[in-house]
Amino acid sequence: MNPVYWLAIVAVLIVVALAALFVIRSRGNALPPVEERPRLTPAAPAQAEQPLETAITAPATAAEAATALEVPEAPASRLVRLRRRLAGSQNALARGLADLLAHDRIDEATWEDFEATLITSDLGVGPATELTSALRKRLAVDGVVDPAKAHDVLREELIQLVGPQMDRTVHTVGATGPDGDDVPGVVLVVGVNGTGKTTTVGKLARVLVAEGRTVVLGAADTFRAAAAEQLTTWGNRVGVETVRGAEGADPASVAYTAVAAGRDSGADVVLVDTAGRLHTKTGLMDELGKVKRVIEKIAPVTEVLLVLDATTGQNGLTQARTFAEVVDVTGIVLTKLDGSAKGGIVVQVQRELGVPVKLIGLGEGVDDLAPFDPVQFVDGVLGD
Ligand code: GDP
């Protein structure tokens, strides 16, 4: 045979051998067989759902329960920790003061700008005008303003506007029931859905637990299925029982059962979450009125807290008016003040309803609810 053919055959054999070798090696490095891979993929969603399920499931043993429970932060230190969230250049009140002080001489137009800035802080027209004229009276000597004095005077006047003398106690101490027995304090929490009502009930339960009180939660927002689930999770984290009904159950009956459970177990406080639909005012009036009446067959409602979202400004005020017509609101919880440059809403809502702000929400963290303190609040807003 022609040597060229021999050479060609040898070359072909070498190529085939190399190709076979390459295939064998690459099989050795291959990923695990396809059927093994799906085991990893579902693990992610399963893990994401895990905390919710485990939180709702009651711990098997007392020892397990003790280790699983969280210890909430004591209320006194909260506003100090959260104060920074009120400050910042976004804040209209602080900005108004800074603008005012940026002028060497203050003329009429500058005062007008100052007043306009106060109005944009949601302070309301009345309080903004009052504050401006108080500052004008106390500050302007020949149109010249001393910055340090201006700051101190604004601080003093703001504290006065916020109302340091108002009683901001959240009334949670039980009185005597209609049958003459000892009953828990009952806090009814109302407000439009999305304002942070359920979250507030959960956070408030933590405040009370931190104070050493025993608490029962009533999930009377039976309209939104997730609300009862959400509340149970909050309760379980701090070892608090949650009474809930079936989806769409009568809210008044759930509230009644919760208060009865609190009375029977000798709890100190029952917190009742309610639904907040505003479609028809009559429906809301009937529902909330009934919830309160039915609860009071067992125990007086010691506090009605209205939850308002601080970022909704004027809209929030309209909601507040509607609720105040429906139930006797005794305290306001302003949520999402961390996301709002409009701390002035505190003043406006108190004037509007004649009811004090008692608690403020300053974040989504479990302990980001603080008792409202006018001095700390004003210092936070002014960035002091
Ligand atoms: P509900 O429908 O009124 O019961 O409202 P939720 O309690 O479900 O809260 C609605 C949303 O507002 C949730 O995402 C909460 O985490 C959030 N939220 C509640 N309070 C605050 C707060 O003080 N600050 C911030 N940033 N978010 C909050």
Tab-separated table of N, CA, C and O and ligand atoms in Angstrom, residues 191-200 203 221 224 230 273 334-339 360-364 368, ligand 1:
chain	number	residue	atom	x	y	z
A	191	GLY	N	-58.173	52.187	62.615
A	191	GLY	CA	-57.458	52.963	61.590
A	191	GLY	C	-57.646	52.311	60.230
A	191	GLY	O	-58.069	51.155	60.138
A	192	VAL	N	-57.327	53.057	59.185
A	192	VAL	CA	-57.463	52.543	57.819
A	192	VAL	C	-56.402	51.480	57.566
A	192	VAL	O	-55.283	51.586	58.079
A	193	ASN	N	-56.767	50.455	56.777
A	193	ASN	CA	-55.793	49.413	56.450
A	193	ASN	C	-54.581	50.018	55.738
A	193	ASN	O	-54.729	50.924	54.921
A	194	GLY	N	-53.419	49.508	56.093
A	194	GLY	CA	-52.193	49.997	55.460
A	194	GLY	C	-51.500	51.073	56.283
A	194	GLY	O	-50.371	51.442	56.001
A	195	THR	N	-52.167	51.579	57.297
A	195	THR	CA	-51.543	52.635	58.104
A	195	THR	C	-50.512	52.068	59.079
A	195	THR	O	-49.679	52.805	59.604
A	196	GLY	N	-50.589	50.740	59.319
A	196	GLY	CA	-49.638	50.125	60.251
A	196	GLY	C	-50.331	49.668	61.533
A	196	GLY	O	-49.693	49.547	62.578
A	197	LYS	N	-51.618	49.385	61.409
A	197	LYS	CA	-52.427	49.026	62.575
A	197	LYS	C	-51.987	47.703	63.211
A	197	LYS	O	-51.679	47.665	64.402
A	198	THR	N	-51.935	46.663	62.397
A	198	THR	CA	-51.567	45.349	62.931
A	198	THR	C	-50.140	45.374	63.483
A	198	THR	O	-49.855	44.861	64.560
A	199	THR	N	-49.250	46.012	62.738
A	199	THR	CA	-47.860	46.159	63.183
A	199	THR	C	-47.815	46.873	64.532
A	199	THR	O	-47.070	46.485	65.431
A	200	THR	N	-48.635	47.920	64.664
A	200	THR	CA	-48.665	48.684	65.917
A	200	THR	C	-49.154	47.817	67.075
A	200	THR	O	-48.592	47.877	68.174
A	203	LYS	N	-46.287	45.634	68.012
A	203	LYS	CA	-45.223	46.384	68.697
A	203	LYS	C	-45.665	46.784	70.104
A	203	LYS	O	-44.870	46.767	71.041
A	221	ASP	N	-59.594	41.884	62.969
A	221	ASP	CA	-59.583	42.261	61.554
A	221	ASP	C	-59.788	40.973	60.774
A	221	ASP	O	-58.844	40.352	60.288
A	224	ARG	N	-59.275	40.855	56.438
A	224	ARG	CA	-58.006	40.577	55.752
A	224	ARG	C	-57.413	39.321	56.393
A	224	ARG	O	-56.977	39.359	57.546
A	230	GLN	N	-50.540	37.465	60.674
A	230	GLN	CA	-49.492	38.446	61.012
A	230	GLN	C	-49.470	38.697	62.530
A	230	GLN	O	-48.413	38.687	63.151
A	273	ASP	N	-57.157	44.273	67.558
A	273	ASP	CA	-56.913	44.826	66.222
A	273	ASP	C	-58.247	44.797	65.469
A	273	ASP	O	-59.003	43.847	65.600
A	334	LEU	N	-48.994	57.791	65.596
A	334	LEU	CA	-48.539	58.262	64.279
A	334	LEU	C	-47.435	57.334	63.804
A	334	LEU	O	-46.355	57.285	64.398
A	335	THR	N	-47.711	56.598	62.726
A	335	THR	CA	-46.705	55.659	62.218
A	335	THR	C	-45.921	56.287	61.071
A	335	THR	O	-46.325	57.314	60.529
A	336	LYS	N	-44.833	55.649	60.711
A	336	LYS	CA	-44.001	55.991	59.551
A	336	LYS	C	-43.431	57.409	59.634
A	336	LYS	O	-43.201	58.051	58.613
A	337	LEU	N	-43.227	57.889	60.847
A	337	LEU	CA	-42.602	59.209	60.997
A	337	LEU	C	-41.154	59.163	60.539
A	337	LEU	O	-40.550	60.198	60.282
A	338	ASP	N	-40.587	57.959	60.453
A	338	ASP	CA	-39.220	57.817	59.940
A	338	ASP	C	-39.176	58.145	58.459
A	338	ASP	O	-38.160	58.576	57.945
A	339	GLY	N	-40.285	57.946	57.756
A	339	GLY	CA	-40.263	58.162	56.312
A	339	GLY	C	-40.870	59.503	55.942
A	339	GLY	O	-41.149	59.769	54.792
A	360	ILE	N	-45.434	56.842	68.723
A	360	ILE	CA	-45.011	57.080	67.336
A	360	ILE	C	-44.233	55.891	66.797
A	360	ILE	O	-43.452	55.263	67.504
A	361	GLY	N	-44.488	55.605	65.518
A	361	GLY	CA	-43.786	54.527	64.817
A	361	GLY	C	-42.646	55.141	64.028
A	361	GLY	O	-42.838	56.086	63.271
A	362	LEU	N	-41.445	54.593	64.243
A	362	LEU	CA	-40.267	55.189	63.596
A	362	LEU	C	-39.471	54.173	62.807
A	362	LEU	O	-38.259	54.298	62.670
A	363	GLY	N	-40.146	53.134	62.298
A	363	GLY	CA	-39.449	52.159	61.485
A	363	GLY	C	-40.170	50.838	61.466
A	363	GLY	O	-41.162	50.648	62.168
A	364	GLU	N	-39.629	49.927	60.651
A	364	GLU	CA	-40.271	48.628	60.502
A	364	GLU	C	-39.729	47.583	61.480
A	364	GLU	O	-40.199	46.460	61.509
A	368	ASP	N	-39.540	49.395	67.009
A	368	ASP	CA	-39.498	50.777	66.520
A	368	ASP	C	-40.798	51.542	66.785
A	368	ASP	O	-41.288	52.290	65.933
B	1	GDP	P1	-52.558	47.585	58.617
B	1	GDP	O1	-53.168	47.182	57.311
B	1	GDP	O2	-53.023	48.940	59.034
B	1	GDP	O3	-52.728	46.572	59.684
B	1	GDP	O4	-50.999	47.797	58.310
B	1	GDP	P2	-49.739	46.842	58.644
B	1	GDP	O5	-49.541	46.751	60.105
B	1	GDP	O6	-49.896	45.576	57.901
B	1	GDP	O7	-48.542	47.734	58.067
B	1	GDP	C1	-48.466	48.161	56.726
B	1	GDP	C2	-47.002	48.407	56.371
B	1	GDP	O8	-46.519	49.541	57.069
B	1	GDP	C3	-46.064	47.265	56.758
B	1	GDP	O9	-45.155	47.066	55.708
B	1	GDP	C4	-45.339	47.780	57.986
B	1	GDP	O10	-44.059	47.216	58.152
B	1	GDP	C5	-45.257	49.258	57.679
B	1	GDP	N1	-45.087	50.083	58.885
B	1	GDP	C6	-45.844	50.080	60.006
B	1	GDP	N2	-45.389	50.993	60.900
B	1	GDP	C7	-44.295	51.594	60.343
B	1	GDP	C8	-43.366	52.639	60.763
B	1	GDP	O11	-43.457	53.239	61.842
B	1	GDP	N3	-42.378	52.965	59.881
B	1	GDP	C9	-42.256	52.366	58.667
B	1	GDP	N4	-41.270	52.766	57.876
B	1	GDP	N5	-43.099	51.396	58.243
B	1	GDP	C10	-44.106	51.002	59.060
